[in-house]
Short mmCIF file of C-alpha atoms in Angstrom, two decimals:
data_model
loop_
_atom_site.label_atom_id
_atom_site.label_comp_id
_atom_site.label_asym_id
_atom_site.label_seq_id
_atom_site.Cartn_x
_atom_site.Cartn_y
_atom_site.Cartn_z
CA MET A 1 37.61 -18.67 46.36
CA ASP A 2 40.88 -20.67 46.58
CA GLN A 3 43.65 -20.42 43.53
CA GLU A 4 42.58 -23.72 42.06
CA SER A 5 38.89 -23.14 42.39
CA HIS A 6 39.50 -19.57 40.28
CA CYS A 7 40.90 -22.10 38.40
CA THR A 8 39.12 -24.56 37.78
CA ALA A 9 36.11 -21.90 36.57
CA GLU A 10 37.91 -20.05 34.51
CA ARG A 11 38.28 -23.66 32.58
CA GLU A 12 35.21 -24.42 32.58
CA LEU A 13 33.70 -20.59 31.05
CA LEU A 14 36.30 -21.42 28.42
CA GLU A 15 34.88 -24.28 27.35
CA ILE A 16 30.98 -23.59 27.47
CA GLY A 17 32.21 -20.11 25.78
CA ASN A 18 33.62 -22.34 22.65
CA ARG A 19 30.22 -24.55 22.72
CA ILE A 20 28.15 -21.09 22.63
CA THR A 21 30.27 -19.63 20.02
CA ALA A 22 30.22 -22.92 17.96
CA PHE A 23 26.61 -23.01 18.55
CA SER A 24 25.55 -19.40 18.11
CA THR A 25 26.58 -19.40 14.41
CA THR A 26 23.85 -20.76 11.78
CA SER A 27 23.95 -23.52 9.07
CA PRO A 28 25.60 -22.81 6.39
CA SER A 29 23.78 -22.42 3.50
CA ASP A 30 24.31 -25.15 0.25
CA GLU A 31 26.77 -22.25 -1.65
CA GLU A 32 28.46 -21.72 1.54
CA GLN A 33 29.20 -25.67 2.12
CA ASN A 34 30.94 -25.51 -0.48
CA GLN A 35 33.34 -23.31 0.06
CA PRO A 36 37.03 -24.62 1.01
CA LYS A 37 36.76 -24.82 5.03
CA ALA A 38 39.01 -21.80 5.25
CA GLU A 39 36.63 -19.54 3.84
CA ILE A 40 33.61 -20.70 6.14
CA PRO A 41 34.05 -18.40 9.62
CA CYS A 42 31.74 -15.78 11.15
CA GLN A 43 30.25 -14.00 8.28
CA VAL A 44 31.19 -10.33 11.01
CA ARG A 45 34.93 -11.84 11.36
CA LYS A 46 35.31 -11.08 7.69
CA GLU A 47 34.09 -7.76 7.77
CA ASN A 48 35.86 -6.78 10.82
CA PRO A 49 39.34 -7.00 11.40
CA GLU A 50 39.94 -5.42 14.37
CA LYS A 51 37.09 -8.14 15.79
CA ASP A 52 39.18 -11.06 14.81
CA GLU A 53 42.02 -9.53 16.86
CA LEU A 54 39.77 -9.91 19.57
CA GLN A 55 38.21 -12.96 18.97
CA ASP A 56 41.82 -14.35 17.67
CA SER A 57 42.94 -13.60 21.37
CA SER A 58 40.92 -16.26 23.18
CA ALA A 59 43.52 -19.14 21.87
CA SER A 60 45.91 -17.26 24.23
CA LEU A 61 43.33 -17.24 27.34
CA SER A 62 44.40 -19.88 30.13
CA PRO A 63 43.80 -21.07 33.44
CA ASN A 64 46.57 -18.27 34.56
CA SER A 65 44.97 -15.28 32.93
CA SER A 66 44.09 -12.23 34.91
CA MET A 67 40.30 -11.90 33.86
CA THR A 68 37.89 -12.32 36.52
CA THR A 69 34.77 -14.79 36.12
CA LYS A 70 32.71 -11.82 35.81
CA GLU A 71 35.01 -10.43 33.24
CA LEU A 72 34.88 -14.10 31.13
CA GLN A 73 31.28 -14.02 30.87
CA GLU A 74 31.19 -10.44 29.50
CA TYR A 75 34.05 -11.56 27.10
CA TRP A 76 32.15 -14.76 26.29
CA ARG A 77 28.31 -12.70 25.48
CA ASN A 78 29.91 -10.24 23.89
CA GLU A 79 31.73 -13.51 21.49
CA LYS A 80 28.50 -14.58 21.06
CA ARG A 81 26.97 -11.23 19.66
CA GLN A 82 29.29 -11.27 17.40
CA CYS A 83 29.31 -14.11 15.90
CA ARG A 84 24.88 -14.11 15.56
CA GLN A 85 24.66 -13.87 12.03
CA VAL A 86 22.14 -10.82 11.25
CA LYS A 87 19.42 -11.83 9.03
CA LEU A 88 16.24 -10.61 7.47
CA LEU A 89 12.75 -11.86 8.00
CA PHE A 90 9.67 -10.19 5.22
CA GLU A 91 6.29 -9.79 6.26
CA ILE A 92 3.17 -9.42 4.20
CA PRO A 93 1.06 -8.65 6.57
CA SER A 94 -1.66 -6.43 4.32
CA THR A 95 -2.67 -5.00 1.20
CA ARG A 96 -4.52 -2.08 0.01
CA ILE A 97 -6.31 -1.14 -3.07
CA VAL A 98 -5.06 2.33 -5.51
CA GLU A 99 -7.73 3.82 -7.43
CA HIS A 100 -6.70 7.16 -8.82
CA HIS A 101 -7.50 8.66 -12.40
CA LEU A 102 -7.21 5.25 -15.22
CA ALA A 103 -5.06 3.75 -12.82
CA LYS A 104 -5.71 0.52 -10.50
CA TYR A 105 -3.08 -1.47 -8.28
CA VAL A 106 -2.33 -3.28 -5.61
CA MET A 107 0.06 -2.42 -2.68
CA TYR A 108 1.89 -5.22 -0.22
CA LYS A 109 2.77 -3.61 2.14
CA ILE A 110 6.76 -5.47 3.31
CA ILE A 111 7.65 -5.79 7.04
CA ILE A 112 11.59 -6.30 7.17
CA VAL A 113 12.60 -7.39 10.56
CA GLN A 114 16.74 -8.73 11.18
CA THR A 115 16.98 -11.21 13.32
CA GLY A 116 20.05 -12.70 14.92
CA SER A 117 20.57 -10.10 17.48
CA PHE A 118 18.92 -7.49 20.31
CA ASP A 119 18.12 -5.13 17.55
CA ASP A 120 14.05 -4.92 17.56
CA LYS A 121 13.82 -2.38 14.97
CA LYS A 122 11.85 -3.07 11.44
CA CYS A 123 11.29 -1.46 8.08
CA VAL A 124 8.02 -0.67 6.87
CA ILE A 125 7.95 -0.14 2.80
CA GLU A 126 5.01 -0.76 -0.22
CA ARG A 127 5.60 -2.12 -3.48
CA ARG A 128 3.60 -3.15 -5.98
CA TYR A 129 3.20 -6.18 -8.43
CA SER A 130 4.54 -3.84 -11.29
CA ASP A 131 7.90 -3.11 -9.09
CA PHE A 132 8.38 -7.35 -8.05
CA GLU A 133 8.50 -7.26 -11.73
CA LYS A 134 10.53 -5.47 -12.68
CA LEU A 135 13.09 -5.99 -10.05
CA HIS A 136 12.78 -9.62 -11.55
CA ARG A 137 13.47 -8.99 -15.05
CA ASN A 138 16.54 -6.84 -13.89
CA LEU A 139 17.91 -10.28 -11.73
CA LEU A 140 17.08 -12.34 -14.06
CA GLU A 141 19.52 -10.51 -16.80
CA GLU A 142 22.77 -10.80 -14.14
CA PHE A 143 21.61 -13.54 -11.97
CA SER A 144 19.66 -16.08 -14.41
CA GLU A 145 21.44 -19.53 -13.63
CA GLU A 146 20.56 -18.48 -9.91
CA MET A 147 17.32 -17.85 -10.48
CA GLU A 148 16.47 -20.85 -12.66
CA ASP A 149 14.35 -22.54 -9.93
CA LEU A 150 12.37 -19.54 -8.80
CA THR A 151 8.61 -19.03 -9.58
CA PHE A 152 7.20 -15.06 -10.20
CA PRO A 153 3.21 -14.70 -10.04
CA LYS A 154 1.95 -14.84 -13.22
CA LYS A 155 0.01 -11.69 -14.16
CA THR A 156 -3.96 -12.37 -14.55
CA LEU A 157 -6.51 -10.98 -17.47
CA THR A 158 -9.29 -10.97 -14.45
CA GLY A 159 -9.74 -11.30 -11.50
CA ASN A 160 -6.54 -9.16 -9.77
CA PHE A 161 -8.55 -7.70 -7.46
CA THR A 162 -9.73 -10.73 -5.77
CA GLU A 163 -8.91 -11.87 -2.23
CA GLU A 164 -7.99 -15.00 -3.65
CA ILE A 165 -5.42 -13.41 -5.83
CA ILE A 166 -4.16 -11.34 -3.61
CA ASN A 167 -3.69 -13.58 -1.10
CA GLU A 168 -2.13 -15.94 -2.74
CA ARG A 169 0.03 -13.33 -3.71
CA LYS A 170 1.10 -11.79 -0.37
CA LEU A 171 2.07 -15.41 0.23
CA ALA A 172 4.26 -15.90 -2.84
CA PHE A 173 5.99 -12.74 -2.23
CA LYS A 174 6.89 -13.49 0.57
CA ASP A 175 8.74 -16.57 -0.08
CA TYR A 176 9.98 -14.85 -3.33
CA LEU A 177 11.61 -12.40 -1.28
CA ARG A 178 12.88 -14.68 1.01
CA LEU A 179 14.39 -17.00 -1.15
CA LEU A 180 15.99 -13.87 -3.09
CA TYR A 181 17.65 -12.89 0.13
CA SER A 182 18.86 -16.43 0.90
CA MET A 183 21.22 -16.19 -2.31
CA LYS A 184 24.18 -13.85 -1.23
CA TYR A 185 25.33 -12.76 -4.61
CA ILE A 186 21.77 -11.81 -4.58
CA ARG A 187 20.95 -9.85 -1.37
CA ARG A 188 24.15 -7.89 -2.34
CA SER A 189 23.32 -6.86 -5.95
CA LYS A 190 22.27 -2.98 -6.19
CA LYS A 191 19.22 -4.18 -7.55
CA PHE A 192 17.92 -5.97 -4.18
CA ILE A 193 19.22 -3.24 -2.21
CA ASP A 194 17.18 0.04 -4.35
CA PHE A 195 14.36 -2.24 -4.39
CA LEU A 196 13.88 -2.12 -0.92
CA THR A 197 15.46 1.11 -0.48
CA ARG A 198 15.74 3.78 -3.77
CA PRO A 199 11.98 4.83 -3.90
CA GLU A 200 11.88 5.57 0.44
CA LEU A 201 15.61 7.52 -1.13
CA GLN A 202 13.80 9.11 -3.66
CA GLU A 203 11.25 10.43 -1.94
CA ALA A 204 13.13 11.69 0.72
CA TYR A 205 15.09 14.07 -1.28
CA GLY A 206 13.27 15.03 -2.83
CA CYS A 207 11.73 16.59 0.38
CA LEU A 208 15.16 17.84 0.83
CA ARG A 209 15.24 19.42 -1.83
CA GLY A 210 11.67 20.99 -1.34
CA GLY A 211 12.87 22.34 1.92
CA GLN A 212 11.12 19.95 3.61
CA TYR A 213 13.68 18.61 6.12
CA THR A 214 11.49 17.16 8.62
CA LYS A 215 9.37 15.13 6.24
CA ALA A 216 12.82 14.41 4.66
CA LEU A 217 14.92 13.29 8.17
CA GLU A 218 12.07 10.97 8.71
CA ILE A 219 11.63 9.01 5.92
CA LEU A 220 15.93 8.60 5.76
CA SER A 221 16.27 8.08 9.42
CA GLU A 222 14.21 4.84 8.68
CA VAL A 223 15.39 4.06 5.26
CA VAL A 224 19.44 4.39 6.57
CA GLY A 225 18.89 1.36 9.51
CA LEU A 226 17.70 -0.94 6.17
CA GLN A 227 20.46 0.36 4.37
CA GLU A 228 23.26 -0.53 6.95
CA ARG A 229 21.73 -4.17 7.63
CA LEU A 230 21.57 -4.17 3.80
CA THR A 231 25.00 -3.46 3.35
CA ARG A 232 27.05 -4.69 5.96
CA GLY A 233 29.70 -5.88 3.77
CA ASN A 234 30.32 -1.93 2.49
CA PRO A 235 29.89 0.47 5.55
CA VAL A 236 30.67 2.89 2.78
CA SER A 237 27.29 2.69 0.85
CA ILE A 238 25.38 4.64 3.44
CA VAL A 239 27.49 7.76 3.43
CA PRO A 240 25.60 9.82 1.00
CA THR A 241 22.02 8.49 3.37
CA LEU A 242 24.25 9.47 7.04
CA CYS A 243 25.10 12.70 5.04
CA ALA A 244 21.84 13.69 4.02
CA ILE A 245 20.27 12.93 7.75
CA VAL A 246 23.26 15.82 9.12
CA VAL A 247 22.29 18.75 6.58
CA CYS A 248 18.80 17.75 7.29
CA TYR A 249 19.88 18.36 11.26
CA LYS A 250 21.82 21.33 10.66
CA ASP A 251 18.86 22.76 8.80
CA LEU A 252 16.79 22.41 11.52
CA ASP A 253 19.40 24.24 14.06
CA ASN A 254 20.11 20.92 15.65
CA PRO A 255 23.99 20.84 15.24
CA ALA A 256 24.54 17.88 18.25
CA SER A 257 22.32 15.37 15.90
CA ALA A 258 24.28 16.64 13.01
CA PHE A 259 27.42 16.43 13.79
CA GLU A 260 26.27 12.97 15.77
CA TYR A 261 25.36 11.66 12.03
CA GLY A 262 28.65 13.54 10.84
CA ASP A 263 30.90 11.66 13.02
CA LYS A 264 29.17 8.60 12.21
CA ALA A 265 29.29 9.06 8.15
CA LEU A 266 33.67 10.78 8.95
CA SER A 267 34.44 7.83 11.21
CA ARG A 268 33.32 5.08 7.01
CA LEU A 269 35.95 7.29 4.82
CA GLN A 270 38.33 6.96 7.29
CA VAL A 271 40.36 4.53 4.40
CA ARG A 272 38.33 6.38 1.94
CA THR A 273 40.13 10.40 1.55
CA SER A 274 39.26 10.80 -1.62
CA HIS A 275 35.51 9.55 -1.90
CA ARG A 276 33.62 12.67 -3.08
CA TYR A 277 31.86 13.32 0.41
CA TYR A 278 34.76 13.33 2.38
CA ILE A 279 35.68 17.00 2.49
CA PRO A 280 32.19 18.64 2.44
CA LEU A 281 31.51 16.58 5.38
CA LEU A 282 34.59 17.69 7.06
CA GLU A 283 34.29 20.85 5.93
CA THR A 284 31.12 20.83 7.85
CA MET A 285 31.99 19.22 11.14
CA ILE A 286 34.28 21.54 11.36
CA THR A 287 32.02 24.31 11.80
CA LEU A 288 29.66 22.15 14.08
CA ALA A 289 32.36 21.07 16.48
CA TYR A 290 33.68 24.96 16.57
CA GLU A 291 29.47 25.59 17.57
CA LEU A 292 28.85 22.79 20.10
CA GLY A 293 32.88 24.18 21.76
CA LYS A 294 34.26 20.48 20.67
CA ASP A 295 37.43 19.41 19.65
CA PHE A 296 37.62 21.00 15.98
CA LEU A 297 41.81 21.52 15.39
CA SER A 298 42.34 18.45 14.79
CA LEU A 299 39.73 18.14 11.57
CA GLN A 300 41.28 21.19 10.58
CA GLU A 301 44.49 19.30 10.61
CA LYS A 302 43.38 16.48 8.79
CA LEU A 303 41.65 18.90 6.25
CA GLU A 304 45.17 20.80 5.27
CA GLU A 305 46.61 17.79 5.39
CA TRP A 306 44.52 16.56 2.46
CA LYS A 307 44.33 19.63 0.55
CA ALA A 308 48.69 19.62 0.97
CA LYS A 309 48.80 16.43 -1.09
CA LYS A 310 45.37 17.25 -3.86
CA ASP A 311 45.50 19.84 -6.34
CA PRO A 312 43.62 22.24 -5.59
CA VAL A 313 39.98 21.51 -7.37
CA ARG A 314 36.28 22.67 -6.55
CA VAL A 315 34.65 20.99 -4.24
CA PHE A 316 30.41 21.22 -4.01
CA THR A 317 29.32 22.06 0.15
CA LEU A 318 27.73 19.32 1.59
CA LYS A 319 24.21 20.23 1.20
CA GLU A 320 25.02 21.22 -2.58
CA LEU A 321 26.20 16.94 -3.30
CA ALA A 322 23.36 15.96 -1.09
CA VAL A 323 20.22 18.16 -3.57
CA ARG A 324 22.30 16.13 -6.27
CA GLU A 325 21.43 12.52 -5.54
CA TYR A 326 18.52 11.20 -6.94
CA VAL A 327 17.46 13.52 -8.90
CA GLN A 328 15.87 12.15 -12.32
#
């Protein structure tokens, strides 16, 4: 291909890439349409300054760019992936009736699937009517205006366990979760996130305190993915869960996996060195790095640097911090 043809191909790719990026983002919601235009860029760009720099650099690309056609194709493929808005879909495919002692209730199986990316993982949780009811009351305390048009399935004195009522509630709860998630401030609220994750986290930490590390790890590994999706704008919030996974792997004599998750947690605390998990995690990572034959000196330097700046205070170990989470 001669120079002129190569430049023409690059220009065409740039034009196609711009169209792909524009169409890859979803239509803004009503509340986002009301925002000033300067505040409407892709959500991922708001949350990741480093990606902003990468995306802004596209403006400087010209037909004389040193990028090859293949490199440009890969560039725009990454651009499209970064700007695709992540959404969660809620499905309630089935239910089960639970009976024990004097209690009888329906458990609704909720499948949470992520769209807008290549991630095909899904999370499965169960909630009962009273859990939804509690969520609704809690959210009304803070978001009564936003929720004024939402309808919540009413209690019935009889027929709660008939197929007709259960099917009606399945559809109603699915629609209810969809509408709640569509409201930015609600889907980011602690009350909504707790509804979707807290029961499983409480069970996992209970297993951890009881020495059932394999069971705790099974639950934590599933829940941390959902937490990550729900708290994309606040990556530090999942640090306790990542550290609990580190504790489980460490006690199961799997230092490689413990180090992997510890590294993920530590990367989220680079600008939050005052966080209560920072020093216990750093100390654990030094031990793991030494055991695995990895570079522990750089971690040791960070620890010494922190100690030089701070007054000596009592610091819990990582495991001591973990067992204190979700204590009733």
